[in-house]
Amino acid sequence: MSSTVISRALVCATLALASTAVLCRESQSTLSCETAKVERTALGQAPKGARRVEKHVLEVITAKGAKRFVDKPPYEEMGGLRWRYCGYAPQAKAHLIERMDEDFYSGDLLFDDTGRLMHAGHTVLFSPDEKEFLAIEQEDGVDGENWTVYDAAGKAKWKGYAGTTAKVDGIDSVISTFDHPQWNNQSKLTARFVCTSSKTHGVVTLSRSPSGNLSWRGHVKCS
């Protein structure tokens, strides 16, 4: 990630995702392509300007100059590569650009001060201590989302399926799914788990083990 310090934003939105509703506190900064339905409205958020140079060419102006995002044919839902401007987080000084192709629904962050571009997700939730963010993306054909937690340098600290899986009768099956991600006061990522076979649910926390590995804690057994 850019060396730009990620600060707490005052704007927080409830994100209506296909399988995830992102709940955040007022102290947490969130960008989401799920809520930015109309691009021409989102373009007005860019502090130095953003526009469609052509139908399939998006241009965003940063302190380091213009950055262009060019769609690749075929220009249709099931093929090619398509870009869309989703919004700007003033405190994080970052633009979110939606990236859609035949395999992934995701997005990239473009940092306004440095012009640096880095892979993220269609939704980005910044931690309140300004050191990490969660990126959410959706793989085509997969029931559930992929989550990645990045540090301030852009290094992935944890990456995986947003839920739990296990082999059932020799077949990989989803045991539970995660939703409602948010950062707690200790800047730890939490989420709600929901069992697929019952109404059992609860809260899990991404915590570091004594060995230094990050894993989700607090999940009870699904019946």
PDB file of C-alpha atoms in Angstrom:
ATOM      1  CA  MET A   1       0.000   0.000   0.000  1.00  0.00           C
ATOM      2  CA  SER A   2       1.043   3.611  -0.400  1.00  0.00           C
ATOM      3  CA  SER A   3       3.103   5.132   2.378  1.00  0.00           C
ATOM      4  CA  THR A   4       0.259   7.593   2.676  1.00  0.00           C
ATOM      5  CA  VAL A   5      -1.131   7.367   6.176  1.00  0.00           C
ATOM      6  CA  ILE A   6      -4.616   5.874   6.280  1.00  0.00           C
ATOM      7  CA  SER A   7      -6.729   8.023   8.565  1.00  0.00           C
ATOM      8  CA  ARG A   8     -10.124   7.546  10.034  1.00  0.00           C
ATOM      9  CA  ALA A   9     -12.918   8.845   7.835  1.00  0.00           C
ATOM     10  CA  LEU A  10     -16.161  10.344   9.049  1.00  0.00           C
ATOM     11  CA  VAL A  11     -18.287   8.801   6.339  1.00  0.00           C
ATOM     12  CA  CYS A  12     -19.491   5.250   6.928  1.00  0.00           C
ATOM     13  CA  ALA A  13     -22.032   3.299   4.895  1.00  0.00           C
ATOM     14  CA  THR A  14     -24.029   0.152   5.288  1.00  0.00           C
ATOM     15  CA  LEU A  15     -22.963  -1.937   2.303  1.00  0.00           C
ATOM     16  CA  ALA A  16     -25.597  -4.150   0.715  1.00  0.00           C
ATOM     17  CA  LEU A  17     -23.491  -6.911  -0.806  1.00  0.00           C
ATOM     18  CA  ALA A  18     -24.785 -10.048  -2.507  1.00  0.00           C
ATOM     19  CA  SER A  19     -23.653 -12.133   0.453  1.00  0.00           C
ATOM     20  CA  THR A  20     -22.056  -9.565   2.764  1.00  0.00           C
ATOM     21  CA  ALA A  21     -23.459  -6.508   4.501  1.00  0.00           C
ATOM     22  CA  VAL A  22     -20.535  -4.442   5.681  1.00  0.00           C
ATOM     23  CA  LEU A  23     -21.280  -2.669   8.935  1.00  0.00           C
ATOM     24  CA  CYS A  24     -18.873   0.033  10.045  1.00  0.00           C
ATOM     25  CA  ARG A  25     -18.571   2.580  12.757  1.00  0.00           C
ATOM     26  CA  GLU A  26     -18.289   6.292  12.168  1.00  0.00           C
ATOM     27  CA  SER A  27     -14.559   6.070  12.914  1.00  0.00           C
ATOM     28  CA  GLN A  28     -13.963   3.603  10.082  1.00  0.00           C
ATOM     29  CA  SER A  29     -13.475   4.493   6.438  1.00  0.00           C
ATOM     30  CA  THR A  30     -15.147   2.384   3.788  1.00  0.00           C
ATOM     31  CA  LEU A  31     -15.186   2.417  -0.005  1.00  0.00           C
ATOM     32  CA  SER A  32     -17.479   0.111  -1.946  1.00  0.00           C
ATOM     33  CA  CYS A  33     -18.387  -0.383  -5.578  1.00  0.00           C
ATOM     34  CA  GLU A  34     -21.556  -2.082  -4.342  1.00  0.00           C
ATOM     35  CA  THR A  35     -22.999   1.244  -3.188  1.00  0.00           C
ATOM     36  CA  ALA A  36     -21.560   3.367  -6.038  1.00  0.00           C
ATOM     37  CA  LYS A  37     -24.192   2.459  -8.594  1.00  0.00           C
ATOM     38  CA  VAL A  38     -23.962   5.584 -10.766  1.00  0.00           C
ATOM     39  CA  GLU A  39     -20.451   6.349 -11.990  1.00  0.00           C
ATOM     40  CA  ARG A  40     -21.086   9.952 -12.998  1.00  0.00           C
ATOM     41  CA  THR A  41     -22.051  10.705  -9.392  1.00  0.00           C
ATOM     42  CA  ALA A  42     -18.941   8.985  -8.017  1.00  0.00           C
ATOM     43  CA  LEU A  43     -16.684  10.847 -10.477  1.00  0.00           C
ATOM     44  CA  GLY A  44     -17.576  14.110  -8.756  1.00  0.00           C
ATOM     45  CA  GLN A  45     -15.808  12.896  -5.585  1.00  0.00           C
ATOM     46  CA  ALA A  46     -12.353  12.920  -7.195  1.00  0.00           C
ATOM     47  CA  PRO A  47     -10.567  15.991  -5.747  1.00  0.00           C
ATOM     48  CA  LYS A  48      -8.428  16.645  -8.825  1.00  0.00           C
ATOM     49  CA  GLY A  49     -10.912  15.335 -11.349  1.00  0.00           C
ATOM     50  CA  ALA A  50     -11.937  12.060 -12.984  1.00  0.00           C
ATOM     51  CA  ARG A  51     -13.782  11.520 -16.239  1.00  0.00           C
ATOM     52  CA  ARG A  52     -14.585   9.241 -19.143  1.00  0.00           C
ATOM     53  CA  VAL A  53     -12.170  10.275 -21.888  1.00  0.00           C
ATOM     54  CA  GLU A  54     -13.947   7.769 -24.113  1.00  0.00           C
ATOM     55  CA  LYS A  55     -16.678   5.239 -23.450  1.00  0.00           C
ATOM     56  CA  HIS A  56     -14.107   2.610 -22.550  1.00  0.00           C
ATOM     57  CA  VAL A  57     -11.362   4.840 -21.131  1.00  0.00           C
ATOM     58  CA  LEU A  58     -11.494   6.141 -17.549  1.00  0.00           C
ATOM     59  CA  GLU A  59      -9.040   8.866 -16.486  1.00  0.00           C
ATOM     60  CA  VAL A  60      -8.296   9.806 -12.871  1.00  0.00           C
ATOM     61  CA  ILE A  61      -6.073  12.778 -11.994  1.00  0.00           C
ATOM     62  CA  THR A  62      -3.701  12.426  -9.025  1.00  0.00           C
ATOM     63  CA  ALA A  63      -0.951  14.624  -7.599  1.00  0.00           C
ATOM     64  CA  LYS A  64       1.470  12.650  -9.784  1.00  0.00           C
ATOM     65  CA  GLY A  65      -0.536  13.096 -12.971  1.00  0.00           C
ATOM     66  CA  ALA A  66      -3.245  11.274 -14.886  1.00  0.00           C
ATOM     67  CA  LYS A  67      -3.874   7.537 -14.649  1.00  0.00           C
ATOM     68  CA  ARG A  68      -5.938   5.848 -17.340  1.00  0.00           C
ATOM     69  CA  PHE A  69      -7.921   2.629 -17.057  1.00  0.00           C
ATOM     70  CA  VAL A  70      -8.710   1.117 -20.446  1.00  0.00           C
ATOM     71  CA  ASP A  71     -11.367  -1.557 -20.929  1.00  0.00           C
ATOM     72  CA  LYS A  72     -10.459  -4.609 -22.976  1.00  0.00           C
ATOM     73  CA  PRO A  73     -12.827  -6.219 -25.482  1.00  0.00           C
ATOM     74  CA  PRO A  74     -15.161  -7.913 -25.755  1.00  0.00           C
ATOM     75  CA  TYR A  75     -17.089  -5.156 -23.986  1.00  0.00           C
ATOM     76  CA  GLU A  76     -19.708  -7.372 -22.402  1.00  0.00           C
ATOM     77  CA  GLU A  77     -20.649  -8.870 -19.058  1.00  0.00           C
ATOM     78  CA  MET A  78     -19.090 -12.277 -19.617  1.00  0.00           C
ATOM     79  CA  GLY A  79     -15.789 -11.259 -21.196  1.00  0.00           C
ATOM     80  CA  GLY A  80     -13.010  -8.725 -21.446  1.00  0.00           C
ATOM     81  CA  LEU A  81     -11.972  -6.306 -18.706  1.00  0.00           C
ATOM     82  CA  ARG A  82     -14.048  -3.377 -17.470  1.00  0.00           C
ATOM     83  CA  TRP A  83     -13.166  -0.497 -15.141  1.00  0.00           C
ATOM     84  CA  ARG A  84     -15.527   1.803 -13.235  1.00  0.00           C
ATOM     85  CA  TYR A  85     -14.894   4.667 -10.818  1.00  0.00           C
ATOM     86  CA  CYS A  86     -16.466   3.930  -7.425  1.00  0.00           C
ATOM     87  CA  GLY A  87     -15.454   6.770  -5.145  1.00  0.00           C
ATOM     88  CA  TYR A  88     -12.864   8.559  -3.052  1.00  0.00           C
ATOM     89  CA  ALA A  89     -11.983   8.355   0.655  1.00  0.00           C
ATOM     90  CA  PRO A  90     -10.726  11.843   1.683  1.00  0.00           C
ATOM     91  CA  GLN A  91      -8.913  10.760   4.856  1.00  0.00           C
ATOM     92  CA  ALA A  92      -7.245   7.765   3.200  1.00  0.00           C
ATOM     93  CA  LYS A  93      -6.631   9.881   0.072  1.00  0.00           C
ATOM     94  CA  ALA A  94      -7.523   6.891  -2.073  1.00  0.00           C
ATOM     95  CA  HIS A  95      -9.727   6.246  -5.096  1.00  0.00           C
ATOM     96  CA  LEU A  96     -11.438   2.882  -5.583  1.00  0.00           C
ATOM     97  CA  ILE A  97     -11.668   1.641  -9.162  1.00  0.00           C
ATOM     98  CA  GLU A  98     -13.900  -1.335  -9.866  1.00  0.00           C
ATOM     99  CA  ARG A  99     -12.286  -4.129 -11.885  1.00  0.00           C
ATOM    100  CA  MET A 100     -14.551  -6.694 -13.525  1.00  0.00           C
ATOM    101  CA  ASP A 101     -13.540  -9.575 -15.779  1.00  0.00           C
ATOM    102  CA  GLU A 102     -14.855 -13.059 -16.442  1.00  0.00           C
ATOM    103  CA  ASP A 103     -13.162 -14.498 -13.351  1.00  0.00           C
ATOM    104  CA  PHE A 104     -13.275 -11.862 -10.598  1.00  0.00           C
ATOM    105  CA  TYR A 105     -15.338  -8.970  -9.314  1.00  0.00           C
ATOM    106  CA  SER A 106     -12.705  -6.875  -7.599  1.00  0.00           C
ATOM    107  CA  GLY A 107     -11.095  -3.440  -7.583  1.00  0.00           C
ATOM    108  CA  ASP A 108      -7.868  -1.440  -7.326  1.00  0.00           C
ATOM    109  CA  LEU A 109      -6.899   1.406  -5.001  1.00  0.00           C
ATOM    110  CA  LEU A 110      -5.267   4.484  -6.526  1.00  0.00           C
ATOM    111  CA  PHE A 111      -3.562   6.735  -3.990  1.00  0.00           C
ATOM    112  CA  ASP A 112      -3.973  10.411  -4.726  1.00  0.00           C
ATOM    113  CA  ASP A 113      -0.698  11.699  -3.249  1.00  0.00           C
ATOM    114  CA  THR A 114       1.650   9.141  -4.798  1.00  0.00           C
ATOM    115  CA  GLY A 115      -0.231   7.896  -7.850  1.00  0.00           C
ATOM    116  CA  ARG A 116       0.428   4.355  -6.660  1.00  0.00           C
ATOM    117  CA  LEU A 117      -1.983   1.656  -7.815  1.00  0.00           C
ATOM    118  CA  MET A 118      -2.509  -1.547  -5.864  1.00  0.00           C
ATOM    119  CA  HIS A 119      -4.880  -4.471  -6.062  1.00  0.00           C
ATOM    120  CA  ALA A 120      -7.640  -4.476  -3.460  1.00  0.00           C
ATOM    121  CA  GLY A 121     -11.293  -5.482  -3.844  1.00  0.00           C
ATOM    122  CA  HIS A 122     -14.755  -4.249  -4.762  1.00  0.00           C
ATOM    123  CA  THR A 123     -15.083  -3.173  -1.133  1.00  0.00           C
ATOM    124  CA  VAL A 124     -12.352  -1.812   1.138  1.00  0.00           C
ATOM    125  CA  LEU A 125     -12.686  -1.309   4.894  1.00  0.00           C
ATOM    126  CA  PHE A 126      -9.863   0.621   6.575  1.00  0.00           C
ATOM    127  CA  SER A 127      -8.904  -0.078  10.188  1.00  0.00           C
ATOM    128  CA  PRO A 128      -9.341   2.708  12.760  1.00  0.00           C
ATOM    129  CA  ASP A 129      -5.645   2.644  13.757  1.00  0.00           C
ATOM    130  CA  GLU A 130      -4.699   3.529  10.176  1.00  0.00           C
ATOM    131  CA  LYS A 131      -2.439   0.473   9.741  1.00  0.00           C
ATOM    132  CA  GLU A 132      -4.507  -2.101   7.827  1.00  0.00           C
ATOM    133  CA  PHE A 133      -7.462  -2.571   5.532  1.00  0.00           C
ATOM    134  CA  LEU A 134      -9.740  -5.399   4.483  1.00  0.00           C
ATOM    135  CA  ALA A 135     -10.318  -5.957   0.757  1.00  0.00           C
ATOM    136  CA  ILE A 136     -13.297  -8.015  -0.424  1.00  0.00           C
ATOM    137  CA  GLU A 137     -13.594  -9.639  -3.838  1.00  0.00           C
ATOM    138  CA  GLN A 138     -15.832 -12.221  -5.461  1.00  0.00           C
ATOM    139  CA  GLU A 139     -14.633 -15.089  -7.644  1.00  0.00           C
ATOM    140  CA  ASP A 140     -16.996 -16.114 -10.411  1.00  0.00           C
ATOM    141  CA  GLY A 141     -18.825 -19.354  -9.663  1.00  0.00           C
ATOM    142  CA  VAL A 142     -17.828 -19.435  -5.979  1.00  0.00           C
ATOM    143  CA  ASP A 143     -20.468 -19.307  -3.252  1.00  0.00           C
ATOM    144  CA  GLY A 144     -18.939 -16.743  -0.943  1.00  0.00           C
ATOM    145  CA  GLU A 145     -16.251 -14.089  -0.958  1.00  0.00           C
ATOM    146  CA  ASN A 146     -12.476 -13.893  -0.748  1.00  0.00           C
ATOM    147  CA  TRP A 147     -11.075 -11.574   1.918  1.00  0.00           C
ATOM    148  CA  THR A 148      -7.555 -10.184   2.189  1.00  0.00           C
ATOM    149  CA  VAL A 149      -6.130  -8.093   5.033  1.00  0.00           C
ATOM    150  CA  TYR A 150      -3.308  -5.793   3.897  1.00  0.00           C
ATOM    151  CA  ASP A 151      -0.911  -3.779   6.019  1.00  0.00           C
ATOM    152  CA  ALA A 152       0.090  -0.161   5.329  1.00  0.00           C
ATOM    153  CA  ALA A 153       2.901  -1.289   3.036  1.00  0.00           C
ATOM    154  CA  GLY A 154       0.557  -3.313   0.831  1.00  0.00           C
ATOM    155  CA  LYS A 155       1.625  -6.728   2.147  1.00  0.00           C
ATOM    156  CA  ALA A 156      -1.091  -9.354   2.534  1.00  0.00           C
ATOM    157  CA  LYS A 157      -1.238 -10.384   6.193  1.00  0.00           C
ATOM    158  CA  TRP A 158      -4.125 -12.832   5.818  1.00  0.00           C
ATOM    159  CA  LYS A 159      -5.956 -14.105   2.759  1.00  0.00           C
ATOM    160  CA  GLY A 160      -8.649 -16.688   2.326  1.00  0.00           C
ATOM    161  CA  TYR A 161     -12.255 -17.706   1.879  1.00  0.00           C
ATOM    162  CA  ALA A 162     -14.718 -15.742   4.001  1.00  0.00           C
ATOM    163  CA  GLY A 163     -15.991 -18.758   5.886  1.00  0.00           C
ATOM    164  CA  THR A 164     -15.079 -22.334   6.733  1.00  0.00           C
ATOM    165  CA  THR A 165     -15.025 -25.423   4.532  1.00  0.00           C
ATOM    166  CA  ALA A 166     -14.584 -29.148   5.083  1.00  0.00           C
ATOM    167  CA  LYS A 167     -14.889 -32.397   3.178  1.00  0.00           C
ATOM    168  CA  VAL A 168     -18.332 -33.978   3.477  1.00  0.00           C
ATOM    169  CA  ASP A 169     -18.588 -37.414   1.907  1.00  0.00           C
ATOM    170  CA  GLY A 170     -15.388 -36.639   0.069  1.00  0.00           C
ATOM    171  CA  ILE A 171     -16.681 -33.347  -1.346  1.00  0.00           C
ATOM    172  CA  ASP A 172     -15.412 -29.904  -0.363  1.00  0.00           C
ATOM    173  CA  SER A 173     -18.389 -28.208   1.287  1.00  0.00           C
ATOM    174  CA  VAL A 174     -19.076 -24.811   2.876  1.00  0.00           C
ATOM    175  CA  ILE A 175     -19.683 -25.224   6.610  1.00  0.00           C
ATOM    176  CA  SER A 176     -20.158 -21.541   7.438  1.00  0.00           C
ATOM    177  CA  THR A 177     -19.890 -18.138   5.809  1.00  0.00           C
ATOM    178  CA  PHE A 178     -18.623 -14.844   7.216  1.00  0.00           C
ATOM    179  CA  ASP A 179     -20.366 -11.478   6.875  1.00  0.00           C
ATOM    180  CA  HIS A 180     -20.656  -8.126   8.698  1.00  0.00           C
ATOM    181  CA  PRO A 181     -16.890  -7.498   8.865  1.00  0.00           C
ATOM    182  CA  GLN A 182     -15.789  -4.596  11.037  1.00  0.00           C
ATOM    183  CA  TRP A 183     -12.791  -3.455  13.042  1.00  0.00           C
ATOM    184  CA  ASN A 184     -13.073  -3.411  16.834  1.00  0.00           C
ATOM    185  CA  ASN A 185     -11.521  -0.878  19.222  1.00  0.00           C
ATOM    186  CA  GLN A 186      -8.328  -2.937  19.355  1.00  0.00           C
ATOM    187  CA  SER A 187      -8.037  -2.706  15.545  1.00  0.00           C
ATOM    188  CA  LYS A 188      -8.746  -6.415  15.181  1.00  0.00           C
ATOM    189  CA  LEU A 189     -10.999  -7.572  12.371  1.00  0.00           C
ATOM    190  CA  THR A 190     -14.230  -9.245  13.450  1.00  0.00           C
ATOM    191  CA  ALA A 191     -17.050 -10.863  11.487  1.00  0.00           C
ATOM    192  CA  ARG A 192     -20.247 -12.769  12.007  1.00  0.00           C
ATOM    193  CA  PHE A 193     -20.198 -16.474  11.144  1.00  0.00           C
ATOM    194  CA  VAL A 194     -23.381 -18.226  10.046  1.00  0.00           C
ATOM    195  CA  CYS A 195     -23.570 -22.024   9.823  1.00  0.00           C
ATOM    196  CA  THR A 196     -25.024 -23.298   6.554  1.00  0.00           C
ATOM    197  CA  SER A 197     -26.683 -26.325   8.158  1.00  0.00           C
ATOM    198  CA  SER A 198     -28.409 -24.515  11.021  1.00  0.00           C
ATOM    199  CA  LYS A 199     -29.268 -21.112  12.453  1.00  0.00           C
ATOM    200  CA  THR A 200     -26.141 -21.158  14.620  1.00  0.00           C
ATOM    201  CA  HIS A 201     -24.181 -17.935  14.396  1.00  0.00           C
ATOM    202  CA  GLY A 202     -21.699 -15.895  16.369  1.00  0.00           C
ATOM    203  CA  VAL A 203     -18.683 -13.612  16.155  1.00  0.00           C
ATOM    204  CA  VAL A 204     -15.163 -14.541  15.097  1.00  0.00           C
ATOM    205  CA  THR A 205     -12.022 -12.433  15.472  1.00  0.00           C
ATOM    206  CA  LEU A 206      -8.915 -12.523  13.320  1.00  0.00           C
ATOM    207  CA  SER A 207      -6.192 -12.989  15.944  1.00  0.00           C
ATOM    208  CA  ARG A 208      -2.509 -13.845  16.025  1.00  0.00           C
ATOM    209  CA  SER A 209      -1.452 -17.129  17.589  1.00  0.00           C
ATOM    210  CA  PRO A 210       1.656 -17.514  19.791  1.00  0.00           C
ATOM    211  CA  SER A 211       3.478 -18.757  16.681  1.00  0.00           C
ATOM    212  CA  GLY A 212       2.648 -15.496  14.930  1.00  0.00           C
ATOM    213  CA  ASN A 213       0.058 -16.824  12.460  1.00  0.00           C
ATOM    214  CA  LEU A 214      -3.271 -15.077  11.946  1.00  0.00           C
ATOM    215  CA  SER A 215      -6.422 -17.179  12.192  1.00  0.00           C
ATOM    216  CA  TRP A 216     -10.096 -16.755  13.019  1.00  0.00           C
ATOM    217  CA  ARG A 217     -10.981 -17.421  16.669  1.00  0.00           C
ATOM    218  CA  GLY A 218     -14.347 -17.872  18.333  1.00  0.00           C
ATOM    219  CA  HIS A 219     -16.055 -20.196  15.823  1.00  0.00           C
ATOM    220  CA  VAL A 220     -18.221 -22.843  17.432  1.00  0.00           C
ATOM    221  CA  LYS A 221     -18.986 -26.217  15.855  1.00  0.00           C
ATOM    222  CA  CYS A 222     -21.789 -26.214  13.288  1.00  0.00           C
ATOM    223  CA  SER A 223     -24.245 -29.057  13.786  1.00  0.00           C
TER     224      SER A 223
END
